[in-house]
Amino acid sequence: MIRLVGLSKTFTSSQGTVEALKNINITIEDGDIFGIIGMSGAGKSTLIRCINMLERPTEGTVYIDDIDLSRLNRRELRKVRGKVAMVFQNFNLLMQKTALQNVCFPLDIANVKPEAAEAKARELLKLVGLEDKENAYPAQLSGGQQQRVAIARALATDPKVLLCDEPTSALDPNTTNSILDLIRDINEKLHITVIVITHQMSVVESICKNVAILDNGEVAEQGAVGEVFAQPKSRAARALVYPESSQESAISVEGQKLIRVVFNGAETAREPMIATMASKEGILANIAFASTRTINDRVYGSMLLGIEEKQVERAKKYLTGSRGITVQEVSEND
Amino acid sequence: MTEPTALQEAWEIVKTQFPLAIWETVYVTVLATLFAVIIGLPLGVLLVIGDKGGIKPLPGWLMKIINVIINLLRSVPFLIIIIVVFPLTRLIMGTAVGTAASIVPLTVAAFPFIARLVESSLREVDPNVIEMAQSAGADSWQIITKVMIPESVPSLVANITIALTTILGYTATSGAIGGGGLGKIAITYGYYRYKYLIMIFAVVLLIVLVQIIQTTGTHLASALDHRLKK
């Protein structure tokens, strides 16, 4: 179990101080795939670097299996880092070393005998599907293959936790999916807890079980992915879950108010909800935006409806009555 | 009919003196570079790791002193260095003059230059890769020996090639204190005795040597660079 307790990080420079992280409290259970999502500048990278103490937090601490990392000396910390491996956005491979030598690197650091290290590295290259590339240099590999080598390298020391810092941000969509599948496989087969930092909703949707939304150095919201994404409560969460919100001002019509309707699960999709509302209640809705997404094999949909101001309250009442639907009024500064 | 005699005379000198001179130039250059690398490489590493954002930051005042000393040594003309290090040369070599003795001032003049070259090579290493090594639990010594230096080998080779050619140029000046080699021949025959033909010949040979070193170094650097392999 990983616990971040009251974690704060303040950077001091000649230009003044920046509070990168403010009182972060997150608990991550063993075996979880935990997503930390936020816009750029939200403090994601700093947060993941605090988990293995590449950045020392200014306040608060990190517990991994009840070991307080902030109390460890440098030597003890280096040992812990063997158990908390990291995967990076730009792979960070040694460019002058072969794939095999790259995977051997953490073992070499840990003074494992070369023969034993190579045997282990070959096994891992096979796991990531690159057994035929052991003598290739990173420059000879594609981005996806390079990230596979980096993942194999991260697994070399049998870590308990895998920290992934934007692991797919430098990859194309197809490669992204294959790398995410690999990460999910590793989580399931090797029972490694995975923490993924990302700015891509799709990454969290496709592999994460739990998520924390980071906004301006603070956790805006956290919980199971399905719940957070179906009913985002904070402004930051809504901005991420409904990126179309930023276009709302452009499509809002004089005299109309926008409400957001989120439906949860497939059963609601069978009813002609908007048509029924028009024929039974006489409320005419202007559909400004609609989409569906699948999270953990469940369907979630959202719509932005433009409705006459006088009818808004009635519409909200009507829609809230249906099963699996939540309704929110969208305010100007949302 | 002075032309043929001058040519014959020059050829005679070339035949008798040049083989030794070439050998002297080469071994002085190579040894001076070697010693300068032995001192300059750790110093260059120190300049990078001791920096504010480095892996082992040293106190700012200490870094400032090291930097000032290096800049100072680099700005003193070579001829002055030769004279200033006379006592040191005598201490190490037993004498302050002669071909072997010229290795000492050459080393003193070259190591700050090498330190700067090593510094610039090591700074090319991607800081993200160093962070990767830290995240894998590497200590500072491992980061230097297993990441920073191996990753910058092609750049180090290219830079040491530059150092070799520069030091080769310095060996010509060390002729002033009795250091041997092609530079000395160019000065004694060309400048003191007006035998321009011999001077030209010596200079051409120096150019050829520089060409050979530079071409070999460049090829070696790119052959060693696995980033270029496709």
Coordinates of C-alpha atoms in Angstrom, one line a residue:
Chain A
M1 CA 0.0 0.0 0.0
I2 CA 1.2 3.5 -0.8
R3 CA 0.1 6.4 1.2
L4 CA 0.9 10.0 0.4
V5 CA 0.2 12.0 3.6
G6 CA -0.1 15.8 3.7
L7 CA 2.4 16.0 0.9
S8 CA 3.5 19.5 -0.1
K9 CA 6.3 20.7 -2.3
T10 CA 7.4 24.3 -2.7
F11 CA 10.0 25.4 -5.1
T12 CA 12.0 28.5 -4.2
S13 CA 13.9 30.4 -6.9
S14 CA 15.1 33.9 -7.4
Q15 CA 11.7 34.7 -9.0
G16 CA 9.9 33.7 -5.8
T17 CA 8.2 30.6 -4.5
V18 CA 6.0 28.2 -6.4
E19 CA 3.7 25.8 -4.5
A20 CA 3.8 22.8 -6.8
L21 CA 1.9 20.5 -4.5
K22 CA -0.5 21.5 -1.6
N23 CA -1.4 19.0 1.0
I24 CA -1.9 15.9 -1.1
N25 CA -3.5 12.9 0.6
I26 CA -3.8 9.7 -1.5
T27 CA -4.0 6.1 -0.6
I28 CA -3.2 3.5 -3.3
E29 CA -4.0 -0.2 -2.6
D30 CA -1.7 -3.0 -3.7
G31 CA -2.5 -4.3 -7.2
D32 CA -4.3 -1.1 -8.2
I33 CA -3.8 0.8 -11.4
F34 CA -4.0 4.3 -10.2
G35 CA -4.3 7.2 -12.5
I36 CA -3.2 10.8 -11.7
I37 CA -4.5 13.1 -14.3
G38 CA -4.3 16.8 -14.7
M39 CA -3.6 19.6 -17.1
S40 CA 0.1 20.5 -17.7
G41 CA 1.4 22.5 -14.8
A42 CA -1.0 20.8 -12.4
G43 CA 2.0 19.3 -10.5
K44 CA 1.7 15.7 -11.8
S45 CA 5.4 15.2 -12.6
T46 CA 6.4 16.6 -9.2
L47 CA 4.0 14.4 -7.5
I48 CA 5.3 11.2 -9.1
R49 CA 8.8 12.2 -8.4
C50 CA 7.9 12.6 -4.7
I51 CA 6.7 9.0 -4.6
N52 CA 10.3 7.7 -5.1
M53 CA 11.9 10.8 -3.5
L54 CA 13.6 12.1 -6.6
E55 CA 12.0 15.2 -5.3
R56 CA 12.0 15.6 -1.5
P57 CA 8.6 16.9 -0.4
T58 CA 8.7 20.1 1.6
E59 CA 6.1 18.8 4.0
G60 CA 4.4 15.5 4.5
T61 CA 5.6 12.1 3.6
V62 CA 5.2 9.0 1.5
Y63 CA 4.7 5.6 3.1
I64 CA 5.3 2.5 1.0
D65 CA 4.2 -0.6 3.0
D66 CA 4.4 1.5 6.1
I67 CA 8.0 2.5 5.5
D68 CA 8.3 6.3 5.8
L69 CA 10.5 7.2 2.8
S70 CA 11.3 10.7 4.1
R71 CA 13.2 9.2 7.1
L72 CA 15.5 7.0 5.0
N73 CA 19.1 7.9 4.3
R74 CA 20.5 8.0 0.8
R75 CA 21.7 4.4 0.9
E76 CA 18.4 3.0 2.2
L77 CA 16.5 5.1 -0.3
R78 CA 18.5 3.7 -3.2
K79 CA 17.5 0.2 -2.1
V80 CA 13.8 1.2 -2.0
R81 CA 14.1 2.6 -5.5
G82 CA 14.9 -0.9 -6.8
K83 CA 11.4 -1.8 -5.7
V84 CA 9.7 1.3 -7.1
A85 CA 10.6 1.3 -10.8
M86 CA 9.9 4.1 -13.2
V87 CA 8.9 4.4 -16.8
F88 CA 9.2 7.7 -18.6
Q89 CA 7.6 9.7 -21.4
N90 CA 10.7 9.8 -23.5
F91 CA 11.8 6.3 -22.5
N92 CA 15.2 7.5 -21.2
L93 CA 17.2 4.6 -22.7
L94 CA 21.0 4.6 -22.8
M95 CA 21.5 5.4 -26.4
Q96 CA 25.0 3.8 -26.6
K97 CA 23.8 0.5 -25.2
T98 CA 21.8 -2.4 -26.8
A99 CA 18.3 -3.3 -25.7
L100 CA 19.7 -6.2 -23.6
Q101 CA 22.3 -3.9 -21.9
N102 CA 19.6 -1.4 -21.2
V103 CA 17.5 -4.0 -19.4
C104 CA 20.6 -5.2 -17.5
F105 CA 21.3 -1.6 -16.3
P106 CA 19.3 -1.7 -13.0
L107 CA 20.8 -5.1 -12.2
D108 CA 24.2 -3.9 -12.9
I109 CA 23.6 -1.0 -10.5
A110 CA 22.5 -3.5 -7.9
N111 CA 25.7 -5.5 -8.5
V112 CA 24.0 -8.6 -9.9
K113 CA 26.4 -10.9 -11.7
P114 CA 26.5 -10.2 -15.5
E115 CA 25.4 -13.8 -16.5
A116 CA 22.4 -13.7 -14.1
A117 CA 21.5 -10.2 -15.2
E118 CA 21.5 -11.2 -18.9
A119 CA 19.4 -14.3 -18.3
K120 CA 16.9 -12.1 -16.5
A121 CA 17.0 -9.4 -19.1
R122 CA 16.4 -12.0 -21.9
E123 CA 13.4 -13.3 -20.0
L124 CA 12.0 -9.7 -19.7
L125 CA 12.6 -8.9 -23.3
K126 CA 10.5 -11.9 -24.2
L127 CA 7.8 -10.8 -21.8
V128 CA 7.5 -7.5 -23.7
G129 CA 7.7 -9.2 -27.1
L130 CA 11.2 -8.1 -28.1
E131 CA 13.2 -11.3 -27.8
D132 CA 14.6 -10.8 -31.3
K133 CA 15.8 -7.3 -30.6
E134 CA 18.3 -7.8 -27.8
N135 CA 21.3 -6.6 -29.8
A136 CA 19.5 -3.6 -31.4
Y137 CA 20.4 -0.1 -30.2
P138 CA 17.6 2.3 -29.2
A139 CA 18.1 4.3 -32.4
Q140 CA 17.2 1.2 -34.4
L141 CA 13.9 0.7 -32.6
S142 CA 10.5 2.5 -33.0
G143 CA 9.1 4.6 -30.2
G144 CA 6.8 1.8 -29.0
Q145 CA 9.6 -0.7 -29.0
Q146 CA 11.8 1.7 -27.1
Q147 CA 9.1 2.0 -24.4
R148 CA 8.8 -1.8 -24.3
V149 CA 12.6 -2.0 -23.6
A150 CA 12.1 0.7 -20.9
I151 CA 9.3 -1.3 -19.3
A152 CA 11.4 -4.4 -19.4
R153 CA 14.2 -2.5 -17.7
A154 CA 11.8 -1.2 -15.0
L155 CA 10.8 -4.8 -14.3
A156 CA 14.4 -6.1 -14.0
T157 CA 14.6 -5.6 -10.2
D158 CA 11.2 -7.3 -9.5
P159 CA 9.6 -4.0 -8.4
K160 CA 6.4 -3.9 -6.3
V161 CA 5.4 -0.5 -7.8
L162 CA 5.7 0.8 -11.3
L163 CA 5.6 4.6 -11.7
C164 CA 4.6 5.6 -15.2
D165 CA 5.3 9.2 -16.1
E166 CA 3.2 10.0 -19.2
P167 CA 4.2 6.6 -20.6
T168 CA 2.3 7.0 -23.9
S169 CA 2.4 10.8 -24.5
A170 CA 5.2 10.4 -27.1
L171 CA 3.5 7.5 -29.0
D172 CA 0.9 7.3 -31.7
P173 CA -2.7 6.1 -30.8
N174 CA -2.1 2.5 -32.0
T175 CA 1.2 2.1 -30.1
T176 CA -0.4 3.8 -27.1
N177 CA -3.0 1.1 -26.9
S178 CA -0.5 -1.7 -27.2
I179 CA 1.7 -0.2 -24.5
L180 CA -1.4 0.3 -22.2
D181 CA -2.3 -3.4 -22.8
L182 CA 1.2 -4.3 -21.8
I183 CA 1.0 -2.3 -18.6
R184 CA -2.4 -3.8 -17.7
D185 CA -0.9 -7.3 -18.4
I186 CA 2.0 -6.6 -16.1
N187 CA -0.4 -5.4 -13.4
E188 CA -2.5 -8.6 -13.7
K189 CA 0.3 -11.2 -14.2
L190 CA 3.0 -9.9 -11.9
H191 CA 0.7 -8.2 -9.4
I192 CA 2.6 -4.9 -9.6
T193 CA 0.9 -1.8 -8.4
V194 CA 0.9 0.8 -11.2
I195 CA 0.7 4.5 -10.8
V196 CA 0.1 6.3 -14.1
I197 CA 0.6 10.1 -14.6
T198 CA -1.1 11.4 -17.7
H199 CA -3.0 14.3 -19.2
Q200 CA -4.8 11.9 -21.6
M201 CA -8.4 11.0 -20.5
S202 CA -8.2 7.9 -22.7
V203 CA -5.3 6.4 -20.8
V204 CA -7.2 6.6 -17.5
E205 CA -10.4 5.3 -19.1
S206 CA -8.7 2.3 -20.6
I207 CA -6.6 1.0 -17.8
C208 CA -7.1 2.7 -14.5
K209 CA -9.2 1.5 -11.7
N210 CA -8.9 4.5 -9.5
V211 CA -8.1 8.1 -10.3
A212 CA -7.1 11.3 -8.7
I213 CA -7.6 14.6 -10.5
L214 CA -4.8 17.1 -9.8
D215 CA -5.5 20.8 -10.3
N216 CA -3.1 23.5 -9.5
G217 CA -1.2 21.4 -7.0
E218 CA -4.2 20.0 -5.2
V219 CA -6.3 16.9 -5.5
A220 CA -9.6 18.2 -6.8
E221 CA -11.3 14.8 -6.7
Q222 CA -10.5 11.1 -6.3
G223 CA -12.2 7.8 -6.4
A224 CA -13.1 4.9 -8.7
V225 CA -12.8 5.9 -12.4
G226 CA -16.4 5.0 -13.2
E227 CA -17.8 7.3 -10.4
V228 CA -15.5 10.2 -11.0
F229 CA -16.0 10.2 -14.7
A230 CA -19.8 9.7 -14.5
Q231 CA -20.3 12.4 -12.0
P232 CA -17.4 14.8 -11.9
K233 CA -18.0 17.1 -9.0
S234 CA -15.1 19.6 -9.2
R235 CA -14.5 22.2 -11.9
A236 CA -11.2 20.6 -12.8
A237 CA -12.7 17.2 -13.2
R238 CA -15.5 18.5 -15.4
A239 CA -13.0 20.3 -17.5
L240 CA -11.2 17.0 -18.1
V241 CA -14.2 14.8 -18.5
Y242 CA -16.1 17.3 -20.6
P243 CA -13.5 19.1 -22.7
E244 CA -16.4 20.4 -24.8
S245 CA -17.3 22.7 -21.9
S246 CA -14.8 25.2 -23.2
Q247 CA -16.9 25.7 -26.3
E248 CA -20.1 26.3 -24.3
S249 CA -20.0 30.0 -24.5
A250 CA -19.8 29.8 -28.3
I251 CA -22.9 27.7 -28.6
S252 CA -25.1 29.1 -25.9
V253 CA -28.1 30.9 -27.3
E254 CA -29.7 34.1 -26.0
G255 CA -32.6 33.2 -23.6
Q256 CA -31.5 29.6 -23.2
K257 CA -29.7 27.9 -20.3
L258 CA -27.4 25.0 -20.7
I259 CA -27.8 21.9 -18.6
R260 CA -25.6 18.8 -18.7
V261 CA -27.3 15.4 -18.6
V262 CA -25.1 12.5 -17.8
F263 CA -26.5 9.0 -18.2
N264 CA -25.0 6.0 -16.7
G265 CA -25.2 2.5 -18.0
A266 CA -26.9 1.2 -21.2
E267 CA -30.5 1.0 -20.0
T268 CA -31.1 4.7 -20.3
A269 CA -30.0 4.7 -23.9
R270 CA -33.1 2.7 -24.8
E271 CA -35.6 5.4 -23.9
P272 CA -36.2 8.2 -26.3
M273 CA -35.7 10.6 -23.4
I274 CA -35.5 13.9 -25.3
A275 CA -38.5 13.1 -27.5
T276 CA -40.6 12.0 -24.6
M277 CA -39.7 15.2 -22.8
A278 CA -40.9 17.2 -25.8
S279 CA -44.1 15.4 -26.4
K280 CA -45.2 14.9 -22.7
E281 CA -43.9 18.1 -21.1
G282 CA -43.7 20.3 -24.1
I283 CA -40.1 21.2 -23.3
L284 CA -38.0 21.7 -26.4
A285 CA -34.3 20.9 -26.0
N286 CA -31.6 22.0 -28.2
I287 CA -28.8 19.4 -28.2
A288 CA -25.6 21.4 -28.2
F289 CA -23.3 18.4 -27.6
A290 CA -23.5 14.7 -27.1
S291 CA -21.1 11.9 -26.6
T292 CA -20.7 8.4 -25.1
R293 CA -17.6 6.8 -23.7
T294 CA -16.9 3.3 -22.3
I295 CA -15.2 3.0 -19.0
N296 CA -14.4 -0.4 -17.5
D297 CA -16.9 -1.9 -19.9
R298 CA -19.8 0.4 -18.9
V299 CA -21.3 3.0 -21.2
Y300 CA -21.5 6.6 -20.1
G301 CA -23.1 9.3 -22.0
S302 CA -23.3 13.0 -21.7
M303 CA -25.3 15.7 -23.4
L304 CA -25.4 19.4 -23.2
L305 CA -29.0 20.7 -23.7
G306 CA -30.0 24.2 -24.4
I307 CA -33.4 24.9 -22.8
E308 CA -35.6 28.0 -22.5
E309 CA -34.9 29.7 -19.2
K310 CA -38.5 29.4 -18.0
Q311 CA -38.5 25.7 -18.6
V312 CA -35.2 24.8 -17.1
E313 CA -36.5 23.9 -13.7
R314 CA -39.2 21.7 -15.1
A315 CA -36.8 20.0 -17.4
K316 CA -34.4 19.3 -14.6
K317 CA -37.2 17.8 -12.5
Y318 CA -38.3 15.6 -15.4
L319 CA -34.9 14.3 -16.3
T320 CA -33.8 13.7 -12.7
G321 CA -36.8 11.4 -12.4
S322 CA -35.4 8.9 -14.9
R323 CA -33.1 6.1 -13.8
G324 CA -29.3 6.5 -14.1
I325 CA -29.4 10.1 -15.0
T326 CA -27.8 13.1 -13.3
V327 CA -28.5 16.6 -14.3
Q328 CA -26.4 19.7 -13.7
E329 CA -26.9 23.3 -14.6
V330 CA -23.9 24.7 -16.4
S331 CA -22.8 28.0 -15.2
E332 CA -20.8 30.7 -17.1
N333 CA -17.5 30.1 -15.4
D334 CA -17.6 26.4 -15.5
Chain B
M1 CA 72.5 26.9 -60.4
T2 CA 71.7 27.5 -56.8
E3 CA 68.3 25.9 -57.0
P4 CA 69.3 22.3 -57.4
T5 CA 71.9 22.6 -54.6
A6 CA 69.3 24.1 -52.2
L7 CA 66.9 21.4 -53.1
Q8 CA 69.6 18.7 -52.6
E9 CA 70.7 20.2 -49.3
A10 CA 67.1 20.4 -48.1
W11 CA 66.4 16.8 -49.2
E12 CA 69.5 15.7 -47.3
I13 CA 68.2 17.3 -44.1
V14 CA 64.7 16.0 -44.6
K15 CA 66.1 12.4 -45.0
T16 CA 68.4 12.6 -41.9
Q17 CA 66.4 14.7 -39.5
F18 CA 62.7 14.3 -40.3
P19 CA 62.1 10.7 -39.2
L20 CA 63.3 11.5 -35.7
A21 CA 61.4 14.9 -35.7
I22 CA 58.2 13.2 -36.7
W23 CA 58.6 10.6 -34.0
E24 CA 59.3 13.3 -31.4
T25 CA 56.3 15.3 -32.4
V26 CA 54.0 12.3 -32.3
Y27 CA 55.2 10.9 -28.9
V28 CA 55.3 14.3 -27.2
T29 CA 51.8 15.1 -28.5
V30 CA 50.3 11.8 -27.5
L31 CA 51.9 11.6 -24.1
A32 CA 51.1 15.2 -23.2
T33 CA 47.5 14.6 -24.3
L34 CA 47.3 11.4 -22.3
F35 CA 48.5 13.2 -19.1
A36 CA 46.3 16.1 -19.8
V37 CA 43.3 13.7 -20.1
I38 CA 44.3 12.0 -16.9
I39 CA 44.1 15.3 -15.1
G40 CA 41.4 17.0 -17.2
L41 CA 38.8 14.2 -17.3
P42 CA 38.2 14.1 -13.5
L43 CA 38.2 17.9 -13.5
G44 CA 35.7 18.0 -16.3
V45 CA 33.5 15.5 -14.4
L46 CA 33.8 17.7 -11.3
L47 CA 32.7 20.8 -13.2
V48 CA 29.5 19.0 -14.3
I49 CA 28.5 17.1 -11.2
G50 CA 29.5 19.9 -8.8
D51 CA 27.3 22.4 -10.6
K52 CA 24.2 23.8 -9.0
G53 CA 21.9 21.4 -10.9
G54 CA 24.5 18.5 -11.0
I55 CA 24.2 15.2 -9.2
K56 CA 26.6 16.2 -6.4
P57 CA 26.4 19.9 -6.0
L58 CA 29.4 21.5 -4.4
P59 CA 29.5 24.8 -2.6
G60 CA 29.2 27.7 -5.1
W61 CA 32.4 29.4 -3.9
L62 CA 34.4 26.2 -4.5
M63 CA 33.0 25.9 -8.1
K64 CA 33.8 29.6 -8.7
I65 CA 37.5 29.1 -7.6
I66 CA 37.9 26.0 -9.8
N67 CA 36.4 27.9 -12.7
V68 CA 38.6 30.9 -12.2
I69 CA 41.8 28.7 -12.0
I70 CA 40.8 26.9 -15.2
N71 CA 40.1 30.2 -17.0
L72 CA 43.3 31.7 -15.7
L73 CA 45.4 28.8 -16.9
R74 CA 43.7 28.8 -20.3
S75 CA 44.3 32.5 -20.9
V76 CA 48.1 32.4 -20.1
P77 CA 50.1 32.3 -23.4
F78 CA 51.9 28.9 -23.8
L79 CA 55.3 30.5 -23.9
I80 CA 54.7 32.0 -20.5
I81 CA 53.5 28.7 -19.1
I82 CA 56.7 27.1 -20.3
I83 CA 58.7 29.6 -18.2
V84 CA 56.4 29.5 -15.2
V85 CA 56.5 25.8 -14.9
F86 CA 60.3 25.5 -15.2
P87 CA 60.7 24.5 -11.5
L88 CA 58.0 21.9 -11.8
T89 CA 59.5 20.5 -15.0
R90 CA 62.9 20.3 -13.3
L91 CA 61.3 18.6 -10.3
I92 CA 59.6 15.9 -12.4
M93 CA 62.0 15.4 -15.3
G94 CA 65.3 16.4 -13.7
T95 CA 65.8 19.0 -16.4
A96 CA 63.8 21.8 -17.8
V97 CA 65.0 21.5 -21.4
G98 CA 64.8 18.9 -24.1
T99 CA 62.1 17.0 -25.9
A100 CA 60.9 14.8 -23.0
A101 CA 60.9 17.8 -20.6
S102 CA 58.5 19.7 -22.9
I103 CA 55.8 17.2 -22.0
V104 CA 55.3 18.9 -18.6
P105 CA 54.4 22.4 -19.8
L106 CA 52.3 20.9 -22.6
T107 CA 50.4 18.9 -20.1
V108 CA 49.9 22.0 -17.8
A109 CA 48.7 24.1 -20.8
A110 CA 46.4 21.4 -22.1
F111 CA 44.6 19.9 -19.1
P112 CA 42.4 23.0 -18.4
F113 CA 41.4 22.9 -22.1
I114 CA 40.6 19.2 -21.8
A115 CA 38.6 19.8 -18.7
R116 CA 36.4 22.3 -20.6
L117 CA 36.0 19.9 -23.5
V118 CA 35.1 17.0 -21.2
E119 CA 32.7 19.4 -19.4
S120 CA 30.9 20.2 -22.7
S121 CA 30.8 16.5 -23.7
L122 CA 29.2 15.4 -20.4
R123 CA 26.7 18.3 -20.5
E124 CA 25.3 16.7 -23.7
V125 CA 24.1 13.7 -21.8
D126 CA 20.3 13.9 -21.5
P127 CA 19.5 14.9 -17.9
N128 CA 16.4 12.6 -18.1
V129 CA 18.7 9.6 -18.6
I130 CA 20.6 10.6 -15.4
E131 CA 17.2 10.9 -13.6
M132 CA 16.4 7.4 -14.9
A133 CA 19.6 6.1 -13.3
Q134 CA 18.8 7.9 -10.0
S135 CA 15.3 6.3 -10.1
A136 CA 17.0 2.9 -10.6
G137 CA 19.0 3.5 -7.4
A138 CA 22.3 4.4 -8.9
D139 CA 24.8 6.3 -6.7
S140 CA 26.9 9.2 -8.0
W141 CA 29.9 7.1 -8.9
Q142 CA 27.7 4.7 -10.9
I143 CA 26.0 7.6 -12.7
I144 CA 29.5 8.9 -13.7
T145 CA 31.0 5.6 -14.7
K146 CA 28.0 3.8 -16.1
V147 CA 25.9 6.6 -17.6
M148 CA 27.7 10.0 -18.1
I149 CA 31.0 8.8 -19.5
P150 CA 29.8 5.8 -21.6
E151 CA 26.9 7.8 -23.1
S152 CA 29.3 10.6 -24.1
V153 CA 32.1 8.5 -25.6
P154 CA 31.6 9.6 -29.2
S155 CA 31.6 13.3 -28.2
L156 CA 34.6 12.7 -25.9
V157 CA 36.5 11.1 -28.8
A158 CA 35.7 14.0 -31.1
N159 CA 36.8 16.5 -28.4
I160 CA 40.0 14.7 -27.6
T161 CA 40.8 14.7 -31.3
I162 CA 40.5 18.5 -31.2
A163 CA 42.8 18.5 -28.2
L164 CA 45.4 16.4 -30.0
T165 CA 45.6 18.7 -32.9
T166 CA 45.8 21.8 -30.6
I167 CA 48.6 20.2 -28.6
L168 CA 50.4 19.3 -31.8
G169 CA 50.4 22.9 -32.6
Y170 CA 51.8 23.7 -29.2
T171 CA 54.7 21.3 -29.7
A172 CA 56.0 23.7 -32.3
T173 CA 56.3 26.4 -29.7
S174 CA 58.0 24.1 -27.2
G175 CA 61.0 24.1 -29.7
A176 CA 61.9 27.3 -27.9
I177 CA 63.1 25.4 -24.9
G178 CA 64.8 22.7 -26.8
G179 CA 61.8 20.5 -27.3
G180 CA 62.4 18.6 -30.5
G181 CA 60.1 17.8 -33.4
L182 CA 58.9 19.3 -36.7
G183 CA 58.1 22.6 -35.1
K184 CA 61.7 23.0 -33.9
I185 CA 63.0 22.2 -37.4
A186 CA 60.6 24.7 -39.0
I187 CA 61.9 27.4 -36.6
T188 CA 65.6 26.6 -36.6
Y189 CA 66.0 26.1 -40.4
G190 CA 63.3 28.5 -41.6
Y191 CA 63.4 31.3 -39.1
Y192 CA 67.0 31.3 -37.9
R193 CA 68.8 30.1 -41.1
Y194 CA 66.4 31.2 -43.9
K195 CA 66.1 27.7 -45.3
Y196 CA 62.5 28.3 -46.3
L197 CA 62.3 25.0 -48.3
I198 CA 62.9 23.0 -45.1
M199 CA 60.5 25.1 -43.2
I200 CA 57.8 24.6 -45.8
F201 CA 58.4 20.9 -45.8
A202 CA 58.1 20.8 -42.0
V203 CA 54.9 22.8 -42.0
V204 CA 53.4 20.6 -44.7
L205 CA 54.2 17.6 -42.6
L206 CA 52.5 19.2 -39.6
I207 CA 49.5 19.8 -41.7
V208 CA 49.4 16.2 -42.9
L209 CA 49.7 15.0 -39.3
V210 CA 46.8 17.2 -38.2
Q211 CA 44.8 15.9 -41.2
I212 CA 45.5 12.3 -40.3
I213 CA 44.6 12.8 -36.6
Q214 CA 41.4 14.8 -37.4
T215 CA 40.2 12.3 -40.0
T216 CA 40.9 9.3 -37.8
G217 CA 39.2 10.9 -34.8
T218 CA 36.1 11.9 -36.7
H219 CA 35.7 8.5 -38.2
L220 CA 36.3 6.8 -34.8
A221 CA 33.8 9.1 -33.1
S222 CA 31.0 8.3 -35.6
A223 CA 31.9 4.6 -35.7
L224 CA 31.4 4.6 -31.9
D225 CA 28.2 6.5 -31.9
H226 CA 25.3 4.0 -31.8
R227 CA 22.8 6.8 -32.2
L228 CA 23.8 6.9 -35.8
K229 CA 23.2 3.2 -36.5
K230 CA 20.2 2.5 -38.6

